[in-house]
Coordinates of C-alpha atoms and ligand atoms in Angstrom, one line a residue:
M25 CA 166.2 67.0 59.0
T26 CA 163.9 69.2 56.9
R27 CA 160.8 67.4 55.7
I28 CA 159.9 68.1 52.1
V29 CA 156.6 67.0 50.6
I30 CA 156.3 67.3 46.8
I31 CA 152.9 67.0 45.1
G32 CA 153.4 65.9 41.5
G33 CA 156.2 63.8 40.0
G34 CA 156.8 65.6 36.6
P35 CA 160.0 67.5 35.8
A36 CA 159.2 70.2 38.3
G37 CA 158.6 67.6 41.1
Y38 CA 161.2 65.0 40.4
E39 CA 164.1 67.4 39.7
A40 CA 163.2 69.3 42.9
A41 CA 163.3 65.9 44.8
L42 CA 166.8 65.1 43.5
V43 CA 168.1 68.5 44.6
A44 CA 166.5 68.2 48.0
V45 CA 167.8 64.7 48.8
Q46 CA 171.3 65.8 47.6
L47 CA 171.0 68.6 50.3
G48 CA 170.2 66.1 53.0
A49 CA 166.4 66.6 53.3
D50 CA 163.8 64.0 54.0
V51 CA 161.8 63.9 50.7
T52 CA 158.5 62.4 49.8
V53 CA 156.9 62.7 46.3
I54 CA 153.2 62.0 45.9
E55 CA 152.1 61.2 42.3
R56 CA 148.7 60.2 41.1
D57 CA 149.7 58.7 37.7
G58 CA 153.3 57.9 37.2
I59 CA 156.8 59.4 37.9
G60 CA 157.9 61.6 35.0
G61 CA 154.5 63.2 34.9
A62 CA 152.6 64.2 31.9
S63 CA 155.8 65.4 30.3
V64 CA 157.2 61.8 30.1
L65 CA 154.0 59.8 29.9
T66 CA 151.6 61.7 27.7
D67 CA 152.9 65.0 26.4
C68 CA 156.5 65.9 25.6
V69 CA 158.2 62.5 25.3
P70 CA 155.4 60.7 23.3
S71 CA 154.9 63.7 20.9
K72 CA 158.6 64.0 20.1
T73 CA 158.9 60.2 19.7
F74 CA 156.0 60.3 17.2
I75 CA 157.6 63.3 15.4
A76 CA 160.9 61.3 15.1
S77 CA 159.1 58.5 13.2
A78 CA 157.1 60.9 11.0
G79 CA 160.3 62.9 10.3
A80 CA 162.2 59.8 9.3
M81 CA 159.4 59.0 6.8
T82 CA 159.7 62.5 5.3
S83 CA 163.5 62.1 5.0
V84 CA 163.1 58.9 3.0
R85 CA 160.4 60.4 0.8
D86 CA 162.5 63.5 0.1
S87 CA 165.7 61.5 -0.5
A88 CA 165.2 61.1 -4.3
V89 CA 166.7 64.5 -4.8
L90 CA 169.9 63.3 -3.1
G91 CA 170.1 60.5 -5.7
L92 CA 168.5 57.7 -3.8
R93 CA 166.5 55.3 -6.0
G94 CA 163.9 52.7 -5.1
T95 CA 160.4 51.9 -6.2
D96 CA 159.1 52.3 -2.6
L97 CA 160.6 55.7 -1.8
A98 CA 157.5 57.7 -2.6
T99 CA 155.1 55.2 -1.0
V100 CA 156.9 54.5 2.2
G101 CA 154.5 54.4 5.2
L102 CA 154.3 54.1 9.0
D103 CA 153.2 51.0 10.8
L104 CA 151.0 52.8 13.3
A105 CA 150.8 49.8 15.7
A106 CA 154.6 49.6 15.8
V107 CA 155.0 53.4 16.2
N108 CA 152.4 53.5 19.0
Q109 CA 154.0 50.6 20.8
R110 CA 157.4 52.2 20.6
I111 CA 156.1 55.5 21.9
K112 CA 154.3 54.0 24.9
G113 CA 157.2 51.6 25.6
L114 CA 159.7 54.5 25.6
A115 CA 157.5 56.6 27.9
V116 CA 157.0 53.8 30.4
A117 CA 160.7 52.9 30.4
Q118 CA 161.7 56.6 31.0
S119 CA 159.2 56.9 33.8
A120 CA 160.6 53.7 35.3
D121 CA 164.2 55.0 35.0
I122 CA 163.3 58.2 36.9
H123 CA 161.3 56.3 39.5
A124 CA 164.3 54.0 40.1
R125 CA 166.7 56.9 40.3
L126 CA 164.5 58.7 42.9
E127 CA 164.3 55.6 45.0
S128 CA 168.0 54.9 44.8
E129 CA 168.7 58.4 46.0
G130 CA 166.4 57.9 49.0
V131 CA 163.2 59.7 47.9
A132 CA 160.0 58.2 49.2
I133 CA 157.3 57.8 46.6
I134 CA 153.6 57.5 47.4
A135 CA 151.0 56.7 44.7
G136 CA 147.8 58.8 45.2
H137 CA 146.1 62.1 44.8
A138 CA 147.3 64.7 47.3
R139 CA 145.8 67.8 48.7
L140 CA 146.8 70.5 51.3
S141 CA 145.0 70.1 54.6
D142 CA 146.3 72.9 56.9
E143 CA 143.5 73.4 59.5
V144 CA 144.6 77.0 60.3
R145 CA 146.7 79.5 58.4
G146 CA 150.2 80.6 59.4
L147 CA 151.5 77.3 60.8
A148 CA 155.3 76.6 60.5
A149 CA 154.7 73.2 59.1
H150 CA 152.1 72.2 56.5
R151 CA 149.8 69.1 56.3
V152 CA 149.2 67.1 53.2
E153 CA 146.5 64.3 52.8
V154 CA 146.9 61.5 50.3
L155 CA 143.6 60.1 48.8
D156 CA 143.1 56.6 47.5
A157 CA 141.3 55.7 44.3
D158 CA 137.9 56.0 46.1
G159 CA 138.7 59.5 47.4
A160 CA 139.2 58.4 51.0
V161 CA 142.1 59.8 53.0
A162 CA 144.7 57.0 53.0
Q163 CA 147.7 58.8 54.6
E164 CA 148.5 62.1 56.2
L165 CA 151.9 63.8 56.1
E166 CA 153.5 66.9 57.5
G167 CA 156.1 68.9 55.7
D168 CA 158.3 71.8 56.8
V169 CA 158.2 72.7 53.1
V170 CA 155.6 71.7 50.5
L171 CA 156.2 72.0 46.7
I172 CA 153.1 72.0 44.5
A173 CA 154.1 70.7 41.0
T174 CA 150.8 69.4 39.7
G175 CA 151.2 70.4 36.1
A176 CA 148.3 71.1 33.6
D177 CA 145.7 69.2 31.6
P178 CA 144.3 69.8 28.1
R179 CA 141.7 72.5 28.0
V180 CA 138.3 71.2 26.9
L181 CA 136.2 73.4 24.6
P182 CA 132.6 73.0 25.6
G183 CA 130.8 71.4 22.6
A184 CA 134.0 69.7 21.5
E185 CA 134.6 67.2 24.3
P186 CA 137.1 64.5 23.3
D187 CA 135.6 61.0 23.0
G188 CA 138.9 59.2 22.4
E189 CA 137.7 57.9 19.1
R190 CA 137.2 60.7 16.6
I191 CA 137.4 63.8 18.8
L192 CA 140.8 63.6 20.4
S193 CA 143.0 65.3 22.9
W194 CA 146.7 65.1 22.3
R195 CA 146.8 62.3 25.0
D196 CA 144.4 60.1 23.0
V197 CA 146.3 59.9 19.7
Y198 CA 148.6 57.0 20.7
D199 CA 145.6 54.7 21.1
L200 CA 144.4 55.0 17.5
D201 CA 144.3 51.8 15.6
E202 CA 144.5 53.4 12.2
M203 CA 146.0 56.6 10.9
P204 CA 143.3 59.3 10.4
E205 CA 142.2 59.7 6.8
H206 CA 141.9 63.4 7.2
L207 CA 142.9 65.1 10.5
V208 CA 141.6 68.5 11.5
V209 CA 143.8 70.1 14.1
V210 CA 142.0 72.7 16.1
G211 CA 144.3 75.4 17.6
S212 CA 147.6 76.5 16.1
G213 CA 149.7 77.1 19.2
V214 CA 152.9 75.0 19.7
T215 CA 151.0 71.8 20.3
G216 CA 148.7 72.2 17.3
A217 CA 151.6 73.2 15.0
E218 CA 153.7 70.3 16.1
F219 CA 151.0 67.7 15.6
A220 CA 149.8 69.3 12.3
S221 CA 153.4 69.2 11.0
G222 CA 154.0 65.7 12.4
Y223 CA 150.9 64.1 10.9
L224 CA 151.5 65.7 7.6
E225 CA 155.0 64.2 7.6
A226 CA 153.4 60.9 8.4
G227 CA 151.4 61.1 5.2
V228 CA 148.0 62.2 6.7
P229 CA 146.1 65.0 5.0
V230 CA 145.8 67.8 7.6
T231 CA 143.7 70.9 8.0
L232 CA 144.8 73.3 10.7
V233 CA 142.2 75.5 12.2
S234 CA 144.1 78.7 13.3
S235 CA 142.2 81.4 15.2
R236 CA 145.0 83.9 14.4
D237 CA 146.2 85.6 11.2
Q238 CA 149.3 83.4 11.4
V239 CA 150.0 80.0 13.0
L240 CA 152.2 80.0 16.1
P241 CA 151.2 83.5 17.4
G242 CA 153.8 83.5 20.1
E243 CA 156.7 82.9 17.8
D244 CA 159.0 85.0 15.7
A245 CA 156.7 86.1 12.7
D246 CA 159.4 85.3 10.1
A247 CA 159.9 81.8 11.6
A248 CA 156.2 81.1 11.8
A249 CA 155.8 82.2 8.1
V250 CA 158.5 79.7 7.0
V251 CA 156.7 76.8 8.9
E252 CA 153.4 77.9 7.4
E253 CA 154.8 78.0 3.9
V254 CA 156.5 74.6 4.2
F255 CA 153.3 73.1 5.7
Q256 CA 151.2 74.4 2.8
S257 CA 153.8 73.4 0.1
R258 CA 153.5 69.9 1.4
G259 CA 149.8 69.9 1.0
G260 CA 148.6 71.0 4.5
R261 CA 145.6 73.2 4.6
I262 CA 145.1 76.1 7.0
A263 CA 141.6 77.5 7.9
E264 CA 142.8 81.0 8.8
R265 CA 141.2 83.0 11.5
G266 CA 139.0 80.1 12.2
R267 CA 137.7 79.7 15.7
A268 CA 136.0 76.4 16.5
E269 CA 132.7 76.7 18.2
K270 CA 131.9 73.0 18.4
V271 CA 132.9 69.6 17.0
I272 CA 130.2 67.1 16.0
R273 CA 130.6 63.4 15.2
T274 CA 129.2 62.5 11.8
E275 CA 128.6 59.1 10.3
K276 CA 132.1 59.0 8.8
G277 CA 134.0 61.4 11.0
V278 CA 133.8 64.9 12.4
R279 CA 132.4 68.2 11.5
V280 CA 134.2 71.2 13.0
E281 CA 131.9 74.2 13.1
L282 CA 133.6 77.6 13.2
T283 CA 132.2 80.7 14.8
D284 CA 132.0 82.5 11.4
G285 CA 129.8 79.8 10.0
R286 CA 132.5 77.9 8.1
V287 CA 132.6 74.2 8.4
V288 CA 135.7 71.9 8.2
E289 CA 135.1 68.2 7.8
G290 CA 137.5 65.4 8.5
S291 CA 137.8 61.9 9.8
H292 CA 139.2 63.0 13.2
A293 CA 139.6 66.2 15.1
L294 CA 142.6 66.8 17.4
M295 CA 141.9 69.5 20.0
T296 CA 144.9 71.6 20.9
V297 CA 143.3 74.7 22.4
G298 CA 145.6 75.2 25.4
T299 CA 145.9 73.9 28.9
V300 CA 144.3 74.4 32.4
P301 CA 146.4 74.3 35.6
N302 CA 145.8 71.3 37.9
T303 CA 144.7 73.1 41.0
D304 CA 141.2 71.6 41.6
G305 CA 140.8 70.0 45.0
L306 CA 144.2 71.2 46.3
N307 CA 142.6 73.4 49.0
L308 CA 144.7 76.4 47.9
E309 CA 142.2 79.0 48.9
A310 CA 141.7 77.6 52.4
C311 CA 145.4 77.6 52.9
G312 CA 145.9 81.2 51.5
V313 CA 147.7 80.3 48.3
D314 CA 146.8 82.9 45.7
V315 CA 146.0 82.0 42.1
T316 CA 145.8 84.2 39.0
K317 CA 142.5 84.8 37.1
A318 CA 143.5 82.0 34.8
G319 CA 144.0 79.7 37.8
H320 CA 147.8 79.5 37.9
I321 CA 149.5 79.6 41.2
V322 CA 151.2 83.0 41.9
V323 CA 154.9 82.5 42.4
D324 CA 157.9 84.8 42.6
R325 CA 161.3 84.2 40.9
V326 CA 162.4 81.7 43.5
S327 CA 159.1 79.8 43.3
R328 CA 157.6 81.0 46.6
T329 CA 153.8 81.2 46.7
T330 CA 151.9 83.7 48.9
V331 CA 152.2 81.2 51.9
P332 CA 155.6 80.8 53.7
G333 CA 156.8 77.3 53.3
I334 CA 154.6 76.5 50.3
Y335 CA 156.4 76.6 46.9
A336 CA 155.1 75.9 43.4
A337 CA 156.8 75.0 40.2
G338 CA 156.1 74.0 36.6
D339 CA 153.0 74.3 34.4
V340 CA 150.7 74.9 37.5
T341 CA 152.4 78.3 37.8
G342 CA 151.9 79.2 34.1
V343 CA 155.5 80.5 33.8
F344 CA 156.8 79.4 30.4
Q345 CA 155.2 76.0 30.1
L346 CA 158.4 74.0 29.3
A347 CA 159.9 70.9 30.9
S348 CA 163.2 72.7 31.2
V349 CA 161.6 75.7 33.0
A350 CA 159.5 73.5 35.3
A351 CA 162.7 71.6 36.3
M352 CA 164.6 74.8 37.0
Q353 CA 161.7 76.3 39.0
G354 CA 161.6 73.1 41.1
R355 CA 165.4 73.1 41.7
I356 CA 165.4 76.8 42.6
A357 CA 162.5 76.2 45.1
M358 CA 164.6 73.6 46.9
W359 CA 167.8 75.5 46.9
H360 CA 165.9 78.5 48.3
A361 CA 164.0 76.5 50.9
L362 CA 167.1 74.6 52.1
G363 CA 169.2 77.7 52.5
E364 CA 171.5 77.3 49.5
A365 CA 172.7 80.4 47.5
V366 CA 170.3 80.7 44.7
A367 CA 169.8 83.1 41.8
P368 CA 166.2 83.9 40.8
I369 CA 165.1 82.4 37.5
R370 CA 166.1 84.4 34.4
L371 CA 163.4 83.9 31.8
K372 CA 165.3 86.0 29.3
T373 CA 167.8 83.1 29.0
V374 CA 165.3 80.3 28.4
A375 CA 165.8 78.5 25.1
A376 CA 162.6 77.0 23.5
N377 CA 162.0 74.9 20.5
V378 CA 159.0 74.1 18.3
F379 CA 159.4 70.6 16.8
T380 CA 157.8 71.4 13.5
H381 CA 159.4 70.8 10.1
P382 CA 161.6 72.8 10.0
E383 CA 162.1 73.4 13.8
I384 CA 162.0 76.8 15.4
A385 CA 164.4 77.5 18.3
T386 CA 164.5 80.8 20.1
V387 CA 166.3 82.4 23.0
G388 CA 166.4 85.8 24.6
V389 CA 165.1 89.0 23.2
Q390 CA 162.7 88.7 20.2
E391 CA 161.9 91.2 17.5
E392 CA 158.3 91.7 18.6
S393 CA 159.4 93.1 22.0
L394 CA 161.8 95.6 20.4
T395 CA 160.8 99.3 20.6
E396 CA 161.6 101.6 17.8
G397 CA 165.1 103.0 18.0
A398 CA 166.2 100.3 20.4
D399 CA 169.9 99.9 20.8
V400 CA 169.7 96.6 19.0
E401 CA 171.1 95.3 15.7
V402 CA 169.6 92.3 13.9
I403 CA 171.1 90.1 11.3
R404 CA 169.3 87.4 9.4
L405 CA 171.1 84.8 7.3
P406 CA 169.0 82.4 5.1
L407 CA 169.9 78.7 5.4
A408 CA 169.9 78.3 1.7
T409 CA 173.3 80.1 1.4
N410 CA 175.0 77.7 3.9
A411 CA 177.2 75.1 2.1
R412 CA 176.2 72.2 4.4
A413 CA 172.5 73.0 4.0
K414 CA 172.9 72.9 0.2
M415 CA 174.6 69.4 0.5
G416 CA 171.5 68.2 2.3
D417 CA 169.1 70.1 0.1
L418 CA 167.8 72.1 3.1
R419 CA 166.3 75.3 1.7
D420 CA 163.8 76.5 4.3
G421 CA 165.0 78.4 7.3
F422 CA 167.3 81.0 8.6
I423 CA 169.5 82.2 11.5
K424 CA 168.7 85.5 13.2
L425 CA 170.9 87.1 15.8
Y426 CA 170.3 90.2 18.0
A427 CA 173.1 92.1 19.6
R428 CA 173.3 95.4 21.5
R429 CA 174.7 98.0 19.1
S430 CA 176.6 99.8 21.9
T431 CA 178.2 96.8 23.5
D432 CA 178.1 94.0 20.8
V433 CA 176.6 91.7 23.5
V434 CA 174.3 89.0 22.0
I435 CA 170.9 89.3 23.5
G436 CA 168.8 86.9 21.5
G437 CA 168.5 84.7 18.5
V438 CA 166.2 82.5 16.3
V439 CA 167.2 79.4 14.4
V440 CA 164.8 77.9 11.8
A441 CA 166.2 74.7 10.5
P442 CA 166.0 70.9 10.9
G443 CA 167.7 70.3 14.2
A444 CA 167.3 73.9 15.4
S445 CA 166.9 72.5 18.9
E446 CA 170.6 71.4 18.8
L447 CA 171.8 74.6 17.0
I448 CA 170.4 77.1 19.5
L449 CA 172.9 76.2 22.3
P450 CA 175.8 78.5 21.3
I451 CA 173.3 81.4 21.1
A452 CA 171.8 80.4 24.4
L453 CA 175.2 80.3 25.9
A454 CA 176.1 83.7 24.5
V455 CA 172.8 85.2 25.9
T456 CA 173.3 83.6 29.3
K457 CA 176.9 84.5 29.7
G458 CA 176.8 88.0 28.0
L459 CA 179.2 87.0 25.1
T460 CA 179.6 89.3 22.2
A461 CA 179.0 88.9 18.5
G462 CA 182.8 89.1 18.3
D463 CA 183.1 86.1 20.7
L464 CA 180.9 84.1 18.3
A465 CA 182.8 85.4 15.2
Q466 CA 186.1 84.2 16.7
T467 CA 184.9 80.8 17.6
F468 CA 185.9 78.0 15.2
A469 CA 182.9 76.3 13.6
I470 CA 183.2 73.1 11.7
Y471 CA 183.3 73.5 7.9
P472 CA 180.9 72.6 6.4
S473 CA 178.2 72.9 9.1
L474 CA 174.9 74.6 9.8
S475 CA 176.4 76.1 13.0
G476 CA 178.9 77.9 10.7
S477 CA 176.0 80.3 9.9
I478 CA 175.9 81.3 13.6
T479 CA 179.6 82.3 13.6
E480 CA 179.0 84.0 10.2
A481 CA 176.1 85.9 11.7
G482 CA 178.5 87.1 14.5
R483 CA 180.9 88.3 11.9
R484 CA 178.2 90.2 10.0
L485 CA 177.1 91.8 13.2
M486 CA 180.6 93.0 13.9
G487 CA 180.6 94.5 10.4
I488 CA 177.4 96.4 11.1
E489 CA 178.8 97.7 14.3
D490 CA 181.9 99.0 12.5
E491 CA 179.6 100.8 10.0
H492 CA 177.9 102.6 12.8
S493 CA 181.1 103.7 14.6
Ligands
FAD26 C1 151.9 67.9 23.5 C2 152.9 68.6 24.3 C3 154.3 68.5 24.0 C4 155.2 69.2 24.7 N1 156.5 69.2 24.3 C5 157.5 69.8 25.0 C6 158.8 69.8 24.6 O1 159.2 69.3 23.6 N2 159.7 70.4 25.4 C7 159.4 71.1 26.5 O2 160.3 71.6 27.2 N3 158.1 71.1 27.0 C8 157.2 70.5 26.3 N4 155.9 70.5 26.7 C9 155.6 71.1 28.0 C10 155.9 70.2 29.1 O3 155.3 68.9 28.9 C11 155.5 70.8 30.4 O4 156.0 72.1 30.6 C12 155.9 69.9 31.6 O5 155.2 68.7 31.6 C13 155.7 70.6 32.9 O6 156.1 69.8 34.0 P1 155.4 69.8 35.4 O7 156.3 69.0 36.3 O8 155.0 71.1 35.8 O9 154.0 69.0 35.1 P2 153.6 67.6 34.6 O10 154.7 67.0 33.7 O11 152.2 67.7 34.1 O12 153.6 66.7 35.9 C14 152.7 66.9 36.9 C15 152.3 65.6 37.6 O13 151.5 65.9 38.8 C16 150.5 64.9 38.9 N5 149.4 65.5 39.8 C17 148.6 66.4 39.5 N6 147.7 66.7 40.5 C18 148.1 65.8 41.5 C19 147.7 65.6 42.8 N7 146.7 66.4 43.4 N8 148.3 64.7 43.6 C20 149.3 63.9 43.0 N9 149.8 64.1 41.8 C21 149.2 65.1 41.0 C22 150.1 64.6 37.5 O14 149.5 63.3 37.4 C23 151.4 64.7 36.8 O15 152.0 63.4 36.7 C24 154.9 69.9 25.9 C25 153.5 69.9 26.3 C26 152.6 69.3 25.5 C27 151.1 69.4 25.9
NAD27 N1 158.0 72.1 22.0 C1 157.6 72.5 23.2 O1 158.3 73.0 24.0 C2 156.1 72.5 23.4 C3 155.3 71.7 22.7 C4 153.9 71.7 23.0 C5 153.4 72.5 24.0 N2 154.3 73.3 24.7 C6 153.8 74.2 25.7 O2 152.6 73.8 26.3 C7 151.8 75.0 26.4 C8 150.4 74.7 25.8 O3 150.6 74.8 24.4 P1 149.3 74.7 23.5 O4 149.7 74.9 22.1 O5 148.5 73.5 23.8 O6 148.4 75.9 24.0 P2 148.5 77.5 23.6 O7 147.6 78.1 24.6 O8 149.8 78.0 23.4 O9 147.8 77.5 22.2 C9 146.4 77.2 22.0 C10 146.0 77.9 20.7 O10 144.6 77.5 20.5 C11 143.9 78.7 20.0 N3 142.5 78.4 20.3 C12 141.9 78.5 21.5 N4 140.5 78.2 21.4 C13 140.3 78.0 20.0 C14 139.2 77.7 19.3 N5 138.0 77.5 19.8 N6 139.4 77.5 17.9 C15 140.6 77.6 17.4 N7 141.7 77.9 18.1 C16 141.6 78.1 19.4 C17 144.5 79.8 20.8 O11 144.3 81.0 20.2 C18 146.0 79.4 20.8 O12 146.7 80.0 19.7 C19 152.5 76.2 25.8 O13 153.0 77.0 26.8 C20 153.6 75.5 25.0 O14 154.7 76.4 24.9 C21 155.6 73.3 24.5

């Protein structure tokens, strides 16, 4: 029986474990905090649960236009204690569900901090030590295959170290007793944009410190512009091209000092300036596992590291930091290690979503990567012309579809809309399976529905192709 040792119980680790036991391996997962990982306990699940409450509040506030009346509509608020309790309860319950599922499938789970401990390089099997809370070796294991799935932690900006009270990392916010009076969010990547949008929806004045010309530098520029516009129209402030140098506690709150001399004051600062991979103390160098300059473990498309028998998956590899990608990398590692037929990961088919208001969902080829004269046709349909959107008073957003001019094959898309995370699937399916704009055009969409704009975009693309032929 192949012995598999998995370090880290997040999506990369636990999904890998499920595949490996299914294939008859002897599987052990070592996790220092809780099964489900940061994804379930502190990052993805809690933030989306908070955004669900904040979004509900905005829906109530915005409902007057739909004819709802009530004296409290405009002043509806969140009960922070109840919201936080719900968030933490949901995270713990989900962690317990996954823990129970792993155990019921026969996966052994060890609580502790693990590290590689191969004494010489080139051995067929690898050794792993488990440390207890005092750092003493509590257990030693041997694995024919080891998967490193240790995730990433928030990056700390020197001079702006979180104190858990006023200067916060995104993992601290669920312990606040009161809503911030004025939140300064430092960093406008996906994490910063989501929290800035969420807190604003929850009724908190927010200033977003964005080191770039536009928030969400990695996203479609049109989509980022819509989110930025909506954020500002709802009263959010953006300190453009502002790079925080340090954050100082003041008598009443915080002072965020920018490198260009500007100062942003608020009651709390939320630091969202990226992540660092969890590789410290894993003994990677001694074992011959290569890392990049940024510290991510180098892997190929079937999750192999530079050492035979040692695989890595998830945020620790820096490949698209998404729970879905982490899980797929973990599964691919196990299929490969256990001799199953496996296709290398295809990053061009990864669907991703930014949970702002409105949401931004993307898949496949994006405009920024297109070279001039590329064999690609783009269509963009504004949400405002969609009948269902009008019924719900949804004005901000669009659907964008990219297809190869020569073959009509759909190669990418963007959806900016409330619930874009649900609407992207038909486009993701088209990109994954090589479907054409014609295939989308001939698919029945519900009338009226937002997804009707996706089939409409398919029809428009067919029209464009005809004009060119
Ligand atoms: C605020 C926020 C919101 C996000 N929202 C989304 C989202 O909506 N959708 C999405 O797809 N992605 C989202 N992500 C990204 C997603 O959370 C990560 O991509 C995902 O957690 C990666 O999974 P992982 O298994 O690699 O790592 P993790 O989930 O970080 O799990 C790694 C685990 O390994 C453990 N560990 C580390 N070192 C050791 C060790 N030496 N020994 C034992 N255990 C160890 C850690 O305690 C941790 O539990 C979000 C990220 C952030 C920061
Ligand atoms: N919905 C989702 O799927 C989701 C949600 C959150 C995070 N994530 C993933 O987690 C990963 C980490 O996201 P993130 O947003 O935390 O990191 P990030 O690295 O994507 O963004 C951090 C931003 O902070 C800026 N920054 C850095 N130093 C700064 C400073 N001193 N002052 C001002 N700005 C500064 C950077 O320029 C960058 O734009 C990403 O890969 C992201 O995709 C995914």
